[in-house]
XYZ file of C-alpha atoms in Angstrom:
601
model
C 157.868 188.339 118.351
C 158.768 185.680 120.905
C 157.898 182.282 119.475
C 156.061 180.840 122.466
C 153.608 183.727 122.561
C 152.570 183.219 118.964
C 148.853 183.053 118.304
C 147.231 181.623 115.225
C 147.666 184.876 113.282
C 151.425 184.791 113.863
C 151.713 181.503 112.010
C 150.992 183.292 108.764
C 154.604 184.556 108.893
C 155.943 181.052 109.289
C 153.730 179.771 106.504
C 155.237 182.474 104.285
C 158.630 180.893 104.904
C 157.269 177.530 103.730
C 156.109 179.120 100.498
C 159.506 180.762 99.925
C 161.271 177.454 100.480
C 158.934 175.660 98.093
C 159.510 178.363 95.495
C 163.295 178.063 95.904
C 163.238 174.295 95.481
C 161.192 174.653 92.324
C 163.747 177.089 90.900
C 166.481 174.489 91.300
C 164.307 171.791 89.783
C 163.369 174.009 86.844
C 166.979 174.134 85.738
C 167.034 170.358 85.312
C 164.302 169.710 82.786
C 161.348 171.348 81.107
C 159.075 168.371 81.828
C 159.890 168.469 85.547
C 159.275 172.208 85.456
C 155.723 171.763 84.212
C 155.018 169.112 86.840
C 156.421 171.169 89.679
C 154.778 174.391 88.609
C 151.396 172.681 88.462
C 151.982 171.248 91.922
C 153.164 174.588 93.250
C 150.179 176.347 91.736
C 147.829 174.169 93.773
C 149.943 174.434 96.885
C 150.409 178.197 96.644
C 146.697 178.652 96.012
C 145.840 176.785 99.195
C 148.525 178.706 101.044
C 147.192 182.066 99.918
C 143.632 181.011 100.741
C 144.731 179.817 104.209
C 146.627 183.062 104.718
C 143.573 185.151 103.819
C 141.263 183.053 105.992
C 143.598 183.335 108.990
C 143.993 187.080 108.507
C 140.218 187.511 108.595
C 139.890 185.013 111.466
C 137.804 182.679 109.340
C 139.180 179.694 111.220
C 136.804 177.118 109.749
C 137.805 177.940 106.184
C 141.446 178.157 107.259
C 141.198 174.610 108.590
C 140.121 173.280 105.192
C 142.954 175.049 103.365
C 145.532 174.015 105.951
C 144.393 170.400 105.586
C 145.074 170.624 101.838
C 148.570 171.893 102.629
C 148.983 169.178 105.223
C 148.096 166.484 102.663
C 151.169 167.592 100.684
C 153.433 168.285 103.665
C 152.218 165.862 106.389
C 155.404 166.043 108.454
C 155.806 169.807 108.551
C 155.681 170.872 112.220
C 154.502 174.403 111.437
C 151.458 173.074 109.584
C 150.819 170.501 112.289
C 150.884 173.126 115.015
C 148.762 175.486 112.938
C 146.169 172.750 112.556
C 146.226 172.128 116.304
C 145.470 175.801 116.881
C 142.657 176.157 114.371
C 141.002 172.979 115.636
C 141.358 174.288 119.190
C 139.794 177.643 118.305
C 137.008 175.871 116.399
C 136.279 173.762 119.484
C 137.116 170.493 117.709
C 139.023 169.180 120.681
C 139.648 165.575 119.631
C 141.284 166.699 116.383
C 143.217 169.340 118.295
C 144.517 166.620 120.618
C 145.673 164.435 117.732
C 147.630 167.237 116.107
C 149.073 168.380 119.457
C 150.336 164.856 120.057
C 151.792 164.580 116.551
C 153.480 167.934 116.898
C 155.282 166.899 120.074
C 156.348 163.572 118.562
C 158.408 165.464 115.971
C 162.138 165.116 116.689
C 162.959 168.684 115.633
C 160.325 170.000 117.996
C 161.741 167.946 120.876
C 165.130 169.586 120.329
C 163.715 173.122 120.636
C 163.836 173.164 124.418
C 164.333 176.895 124.889
C 163.151 178.391 121.616
C 160.057 176.327 120.886
C 156.645 177.789 120.194
C 154.590 174.931 121.494
C 153.521 176.154 124.936
C 149.798 176.241 124.158
C 149.789 172.733 122.719
C 151.700 171.513 125.776
C 149.056 173.112 127.955
C 146.345 171.377 125.964
C 148.054 167.996 126.400
C 148.307 168.685 130.131
C 144.567 169.306 130.231
C 143.949 166.173 128.156
C 145.876 164.000 130.626
C 144.039 165.584 133.569
C 140.761 164.580 131.916
C 141.981 160.997 131.580
C 143.318 160.901 135.152
C 146.954 160.381 134.139
C 148.501 162.982 136.431
C 152.122 161.853 136.060
C 151.948 162.298 132.298
C 150.127 165.597 132.783
C 153.108 166.867 134.793
C 155.518 165.934 131.993
C 153.649 168.212 129.587
C 153.356 171.097 132.033
C 155.929 173.828 131.415
C 156.263 177.569 131.646
C 155.701 179.798 128.676
C 157.554 183.064 128.218
C 154.709 185.505 128.923
C 155.974 185.871 132.471
C 152.812 187.082 134.205
C 150.561 184.487 132.613
C 153.124 181.691 132.395
C 153.852 181.766 136.111
C 150.166 181.914 136.951
C 149.130 179.030 134.699
C 152.098 176.861 135.710
C 151.566 177.177 139.448
C 147.758 176.950 139.263
C 147.827 173.808 137.136
C 150.593 172.284 139.260
C 148.530 172.896 142.389
C 145.337 171.389 141.093
C 147.066 168.405 139.462
C 148.534 167.696 142.891
C 145.098 168.030 144.464
C 143.687 165.539 141.950
C 146.657 163.235 142.644
C 146.051 163.414 146.414
C 149.220 165.398 147.165
C 147.868 168.224 149.325
C 151.222 169.477 150.616
C 152.602 169.834 147.094
C 149.367 171.555 146.059
C 149.696 174.148 148.839
C 153.358 174.726 147.983
C 152.448 175.415 144.334
C 149.728 177.878 145.338
C 152.113 179.660 147.700
C 154.371 180.363 144.704
C 151.666 182.672 143.319
C 152.233 185.062 146.234
C 155.636 185.977 144.850
C 153.949 188.260 142.310
C 151.405 190.854 143.476
C 149.548 190.551 140.144
C 148.683 186.975 141.077
C 147.518 187.736 144.617
C 143.772 187.676 144.005
C 144.059 184.386 142.099
C 146.113 182.926 144.922
C 143.402 183.938 147.402
C 140.473 182.660 145.334
C 142.107 179.298 144.619
C 143.267 178.955 148.214
C 139.698 179.581 149.371
C 138.312 176.968 146.975
C 140.934 174.439 148.064
C 140.300 175.099 151.763
C 136.582 174.653 151.109
C 137.215 171.302 149.408
C 139.353 170.200 152.351
C 136.666 171.287 154.841
C 138.913 173.979 156.331
C 136.026 176.403 156.735
C 137.860 179.003 158.828
C 140.715 179.210 156.310
C 138.273 179.396 153.400
C 136.450 182.271 155.063
C 139.684 184.184 155.608
C 140.827 183.687 152.021
C 137.439 184.693 150.598
C 137.325 187.864 152.683
C 140.834 188.862 151.663
C 139.933 188.223 148.023
C 136.886 190.476 148.391
C 139.154 193.355 149.362
C 140.904 193.042 145.988
C 138.000 192.025 143.739
C 134.716 192.800 145.425
C 132.820 193.201 142.151
C 134.024 189.971 140.535
C 130.780 188.076 139.993
C 132.447 184.660 140.092
C 134.056 185.490 143.451
C 130.701 186.635 144.840
C 129.046 183.445 143.651
C 131.756 181.200 145.104
C 131.776 182.928 148.498
C 127.996 183.315 148.583
C 127.478 179.600 148.007
C 130.011 178.874 150.745
C 128.157 181.134 153.205
C 124.810 179.581 152.313
C 126.085 176.042 152.799
C 127.669 176.878 156.142
C 124.477 178.361 157.565
C 125.403 182.053 157.430
C 122.352 183.280 155.583
C 122.516 186.861 156.920
C 126.099 187.230 155.705
C 125.105 185.850 152.330
C 122.247 188.370 152.025
C 124.647 191.167 152.994
C 127.218 189.997 150.442
C 124.628 189.990 147.652
C 123.240 193.386 148.659
C 126.717 194.912 148.740
C 127.516 193.544 145.297
C 124.372 194.963 143.716
C 124.869 198.323 145.410
C 128.263 198.547 143.735
C 127.785 196.693 140.452
C 124.049 196.774 139.746
C 121.458 194.040 139.510
C 122.286 190.615 138.108
C 120.080 187.514 137.576
C 122.611 185.378 139.456
C 122.100 187.452 142.585
C 118.308 187.317 142.214
C 118.505 183.532 141.927
C 120.778 183.326 144.964
C 118.334 185.383 147.057
C 115.450 183.125 146.007
C 117.520 180.114 146.980
C 118.266 181.637 150.376
C 114.599 182.272 151.019
C 113.680 178.711 150.052
C 116.341 177.249 152.353
C 117.895 175.189 149.565
C 121.615 174.515 150.066
C 123.685 175.034 146.888
C 126.589 172.976 145.629
C 130.066 174.565 145.638
C 130.774 176.620 142.540
C 133.936 174.547 141.922
C 133.501 170.886 142.747
C 136.765 169.197 141.748
C 140.309 169.727 140.495
C 139.372 169.557 136.804
C 136.777 172.311 137.273
C 139.359 174.320 139.215
C 141.872 174.066 136.359
C 139.171 175.186 133.917
C 138.394 178.078 136.271
C 142.065 179.109 136.292
C 142.214 179.008 132.497
C 139.023 181.083 132.419
C 140.770 183.720 134.533
C 143.676 183.804 132.084
C 141.240 184.189 129.166
C 139.554 186.992 131.060
C 142.867 188.750 131.675
C 143.707 188.628 127.981
C 140.178 189.775 127.122
C 140.500 192.769 129.445
C 143.824 193.647 127.806
C 142.254 193.559 124.330
C 144.200 190.458 123.240
C 141.185 188.603 121.894
C 143.159 185.937 120.051
C 144.833 184.726 123.232
C 141.515 185.071 125.044
C 139.968 182.716 122.469
C 142.810 180.238 122.939
C 142.544 180.070 126.727
C 138.752 180.171 126.774
C 138.707 177.161 124.459
C 141.201 175.355 126.728
C 138.906 176.075 129.665
C 135.849 174.921 127.715
C 137.632 171.643 126.935
C 137.660 170.868 130.664
C 134.305 172.453 131.614
C 132.096 172.592 128.494
C 128.956 173.908 130.236
C 130.523 176.575 132.464
C 128.634 179.836 131.777
C 131.545 182.092 132.756
C 133.760 180.375 130.194
C 131.117 180.465 127.464
C 130.509 184.131 128.226
C 134.130 185.267 127.805
C 134.518 183.039 124.749
C 131.501 184.620 123.072
C 132.663 188.126 124.007
C 136.048 187.455 122.456
C 134.358 186.416 119.215
C 132.182 189.528 119.284
C 135.200 191.773 119.709
C 136.782 190.393 116.561
C 133.419 190.875 114.789
C 132.671 187.160 114.491
C 129.012 187.411 115.454
C 127.876 184.073 114.007
C 130.557 182.244 116.007
C 129.662 184.268 119.107
C 126.032 183.208 118.752
C 127.025 179.556 118.350
C 128.695 179.804 121.772
C 125.848 181.775 123.368
C 123.370 179.119 122.236
C 125.232 176.663 124.468
C 124.287 178.563 127.634
C 121.389 176.590 129.107
C 118.039 178.044 130.210
C 118.723 177.233 133.878
C 121.893 179.358 133.821
C 121.813 182.834 135.350
C 123.506 184.001 132.147
C 120.764 182.666 129.860
C 118.600 185.775 129.454
C 121.570 188.018 128.852
C 122.903 185.466 126.358
C 119.628 185.524 124.427
C 119.679 189.325 124.399
C 123.218 189.278 123.044
C 122.225 186.747 120.373
C 119.518 189.182 119.262
C 121.960 192.080 119.263
C 124.397 190.089 117.123
C 121.626 189.187 114.697
C 120.784 192.868 114.415
C 124.427 193.740 113.717
C 124.401 191.174 110.922
C 121.298 192.812 109.426
C 118.825 190.165 110.590
C 116.579 192.679 112.318
C 113.394 190.643 112.068
C 114.981 187.587 113.674
C 116.515 189.799 116.340
C 113.124 191.235 117.307
C 111.597 187.745 117.361
C 114.373 186.517 119.638
C 113.722 189.266 122.204
C 109.940 188.994 121.888
C 110.173 185.302 122.798
C 111.669 186.307 126.157
C 108.869 188.690 127.105
C 106.674 187.713 130.025
C 103.264 189.358 130.034
C 102.869 188.866 133.776
C 106.236 190.252 134.810
C 108.522 193.025 133.667
C 112.029 191.686 133.139
C 113.957 194.928 133.005
C 116.825 193.753 130.794
C 114.456 192.130 128.279
C 111.963 195.003 128.173
C 114.737 197.574 127.867
C 116.468 195.779 124.997
C 113.152 195.178 123.220
C 112.129 198.837 123.532
C 115.541 199.999 122.318
C 115.497 197.560 119.412
C 111.999 198.667 118.403
C 113.224 202.267 118.445
C 116.288 201.424 116.354
C 113.946 199.742 113.843
C 111.782 202.884 113.723
C 108.844 201.216 115.484
C 108.525 204.254 117.706
C 104.952 203.862 118.931
C 105.603 200.283 120.069
C 108.839 201.256 121.751
C 107.021 203.933 123.745
C 104.632 201.323 125.154
C 107.566 199.355 126.598
C 109.315 202.473 127.889
C 106.010 203.373 129.586
C 105.912 199.953 131.269
C 109.483 200.311 132.505
C 108.945 203.810 133.842
C 105.659 202.769 135.444
C 107.412 199.952 137.291
C 109.715 202.386 139.108
C 109.037 203.125 142.771
C 111.845 205.658 142.965
C 113.593 207.352 140.046
C 117.393 207.560 140.110
C 120.163 208.828 137.873
C 120.223 205.404 136.226
C 116.723 206.050 134.851
C 117.810 209.049 132.804
C 118.390 206.824 129.768
C 114.811 205.575 129.953
C 113.407 209.075 129.636
C 115.971 210.011 127.006
C 115.088 207.028 124.819
C 111.343 207.632 125.181
C 111.933 211.293 124.327
C 113.694 210.312 121.101
C 110.802 208.031 120.139
C 108.273 210.805 120.812
C 110.336 213.307 118.810
C 110.447 210.964 115.836
C 106.654 210.727 115.976
C 106.530 214.546 116.107
C 105.047 214.423 119.611
C 107.169 217.396 120.608
C 105.517 218.356 123.931
C 105.953 214.787 125.254
C 109.504 214.599 123.859
C 110.505 217.885 125.452
C 109.077 216.823 128.831
C 111.030 213.552 128.728
C 114.292 215.259 127.732
C 113.894 217.645 130.658
C 113.134 214.759 133.023
C 116.264 212.938 131.834
C 118.310 216.043 132.571
C 116.665 216.455 135.963
C 117.834 212.952 136.848
C 121.258 213.369 135.229
C 122.247 216.989 134.449
C 125.392 215.743 132.687
C 123.596 213.427 130.244
C 125.433 214.623 127.133
C 123.047 213.033 124.631
C 119.980 214.579 126.249
C 121.736 217.963 126.421
C 122.674 217.710 122.750
C 119.338 216.409 121.470
C 117.191 218.899 123.371
C 119.547 221.796 122.649
C 119.696 220.908 118.958
C 115.911 220.508 118.739
C 115.273 223.892 120.342
C 117.740 225.574 118.000
C 116.469 223.770 114.918
C 112.882 224.712 115.737
C 113.854 228.309 116.438
C 112.943 227.920 120.119
C 115.059 229.043 123.092
C 118.095 229.581 120.886
C 120.479 230.862 123.550
C 119.512 228.185 126.058
C 119.803 225.515 123.359
C 123.273 226.803 122.467
C 124.279 226.650 126.121
C 123.057 223.045 126.405
C 124.998 221.968 123.341
C 128.122 223.698 124.662
C 127.735 221.831 127.960
C 127.346 218.535 126.087
C 130.520 219.246 124.146
C 132.415 219.965 127.349
C 131.418 216.490 128.560
C 132.152 214.748 125.231
C 134.544 217.039 123.284
C 135.320 214.688 120.375
C 131.733 213.775 119.521
C 131.119 214.792 115.899
C 127.334 214.868 116.374
C 127.615 217.358 119.214
C 130.143 219.500 117.347
C 127.727 219.503 114.395
C 124.912 220.581 116.727
C 127.004 223.476 118.013
C 127.852 224.572 114.489
C 124.191 224.381 113.493
C 123.188 226.408 116.525
C 125.608 229.130 115.509
C 124.160 228.983 111.994
C 120.615 229.432 113.324
C 121.815 232.426 115.321
C 123.380 233.939 112.203
C 126.900 233.509 113.553
C 128.186 231.993 110.328
C 131.928 232.285 110.874
C 131.669 230.492 114.224
C 129.398 227.930 112.577
C 132.008 227.345 109.869
C 134.787 226.668 112.394
C 132.720 224.133 114.336
C 131.351 222.337 111.287
C 134.774 222.080 109.679
C 136.020 220.613 112.949
C 133.122 218.151 112.901
C 134.107 217.125 109.365
C 137.629 216.351 110.573
C 136.224 214.056 113.268
C 133.650 212.428 110.942
C 134.640 213.128 107.317
C 131.985 210.905 105.716
C 128.973 212.279 107.586
C 126.267 213.453 105.204
C 124.457 215.602 107.783
C 127.611 217.556 108.600
C 128.355 218.004 104.884
C 124.837 219.309 104.320
C 125.083 221.774 107.214
C 128.543 222.970 106.205
C 127.253 223.538 102.677
C 124.555 225.828 104.074
C 127.163 227.766 106.032
C 129.423 228.171 103.006
C 126.440 229.436 101.001
C 125.703 232.080 103.621
C 129.368 233.126 103.596
C 129.253 233.558 99.806
C 131.430 230.499 99.137
C 128.910 229.016 96.747
C 131.159 226.605 94.843
C 132.275 225.070 98.145
C 128.649 224.944 99.265
C 127.627 223.057 96.133
C 130.526 220.627 96.649
C 129.471 219.903 100.224
C 125.850 219.403 99.189
C 127.018 216.986 96.499
C 129.037 215.122 99.172
C 125.841 214.785 101.195
C 124.218 212.997 98.253
C 127.145 210.558 98.113
C 127.523 209.823 101.841
C 123.755 209.512 102.421
C 121.786 209.957 105.620
C 118.236 208.950 106.579
C 117.863 212.365 108.219
C 118.268 214.380 105.022
C 115.318 215.274 102.821
C 116.942 214.659 99.440
C 114.147 216.405 97.540
C 114.980 219.547 99.490
C 118.694 218.971 98.943
C 118.269 218.709 95.153
C 116.043 221.806 95.131
C 118.696 223.668 97.118
C 121.441 222.595 94.730
C 119.443 223.764 91.708
C 117.913 226.973 93.089
C 119.988 228.057 96.066
C 119.427 228.089 99.816
C 117.194 231.160 99.851
C 114.757 229.564 97.391
C 114.523 226.489 99.617
C 113.905 228.653 102.677
C 111.056 230.381 100.906
C 109.523 227.057 99.886
C 109.848 225.566 103.359
C 108.314 228.600 104.970
C 105.046 227.459 103.474
C 105.202 224.105 105.249
C 105.927 222.751 108.694
C 109.550 221.717 108.988
C 110.074 217.935 109.598
C 111.655 216.586 112.721
C 115.440 216.476 112.576
C 117.808 214.035 114.229
C 120.233 215.190 116.881
C 120.996 211.772 118.291
C 124.459 210.277 118.271
C 123.955 207.063 116.320
C 126.928 205.462 118.038
C 125.753 206.106 121.570
C 125.033 203.106 123.750
C 121.687 204.487 124.800
C 119.424 202.252 122.743
């Protein structure tokens, strides 16, 4: 891997080299004397223990623990440039910027590092020192730290953007424009050239140029919220209220509602003139670094996204866009506590605040803190006004926590607030249908499933759930089978839907077809207890009783809240026919057909 592109996880490899070198030196020393051997081995034991602990912490992205272990290593090897740079990076990722600065400075004071002109791996620390000098107003020194990395697309973009805005801060407008023009040499950079050119023209009171640049940027990124905000504020300040309204309407028609747009409309109506989204060169540099973080985030490189988002936060600590991408990067590496620490920094006056609070609750739920999650959402509820995002998340969370009756009340409120139903409302009816079905309110559930499909005939989860329920209840078997088949056409690798199709064939007595589908479902989801249970029933009907008993036993190991384990044990002891006879005397309980991984609440 190219050295300059190394992220914090890559340094594990270099730390391994340190350990090997230490081990080699001890081998030489051991040959000299037994007493020295004991001393060195004891020292190495401590060192290697801290190394292994640091390695493990870095591998699991536990950067706070890694910092402690790296500091122990540093106390024994205070001049090692690899350790120094590693400490810079972990302090950067932890948001401890002053400590990051100290280690970045020490790293670049090392003579061996200074000699690595072409093969060094210090680009990120150089970038941090550039940002540090911008903050202190020392633009000449900032330029000395600024250099290109070797990730061509990003390196060119960051170099020219920072050069431009350092020149703006240093009152060198011609040099700033020349640096921005360099971005046009690569089509990938075009939208960032246009956005930054618009912001610069706005700062220099070149309104006509700003308008041209903003409009050209819209052609390339018309659903970028930050672009809409920047241009909308510009239109509002320059007295073009109708254009601003049209811009906001167009955005929501294409991307959906957003609190930022609602706030902008309210501001327009009040006549209040907003400040520019970017007010100075330092904010512009932070904005550029945010874009780089966002690019890495979109590419799935969350480690680099964390690095650049932290760099951006260093320059603009309260910027909601930066905090948002930083928290998302943490979430995508399953660091939900760290994500919530960032989300808590988004202030109540921010347009991102409500969504941030919802995401905090969702992260709490992922970490098993369901009660706290519900409390967090409940605190956002407004009895006098339906906030769609809050009510929807609260209803979905209540449903996930099996508080079905309460969830229905909130789904009712949301549906009642609609003046006109659209395809986007299909999920509302689907989720309310699931809640009704769990409460055994089948007529209401069936009506809601059908309404969801009326609004969105290709809603695969509604097709599957309704089709499965009909088949499982012995109602409309052929139509249910057709619905499940349609759902599988839409989502062919969904194990829940494949299971539903297999179960439908089973209910129709088509056991060989049921076997094929359920075995396919097991390949997609091999640890699914429901599928194991169903496949066991099929094997029993096909006379493969040993295999049936094995699958039923698997169902007891994998576990599922949808399985009646009393029935399962009875079936294992007495056979499927005996269970059927016993169940014929009682009403059959509701059965789940919902994909637990679906993002439908």
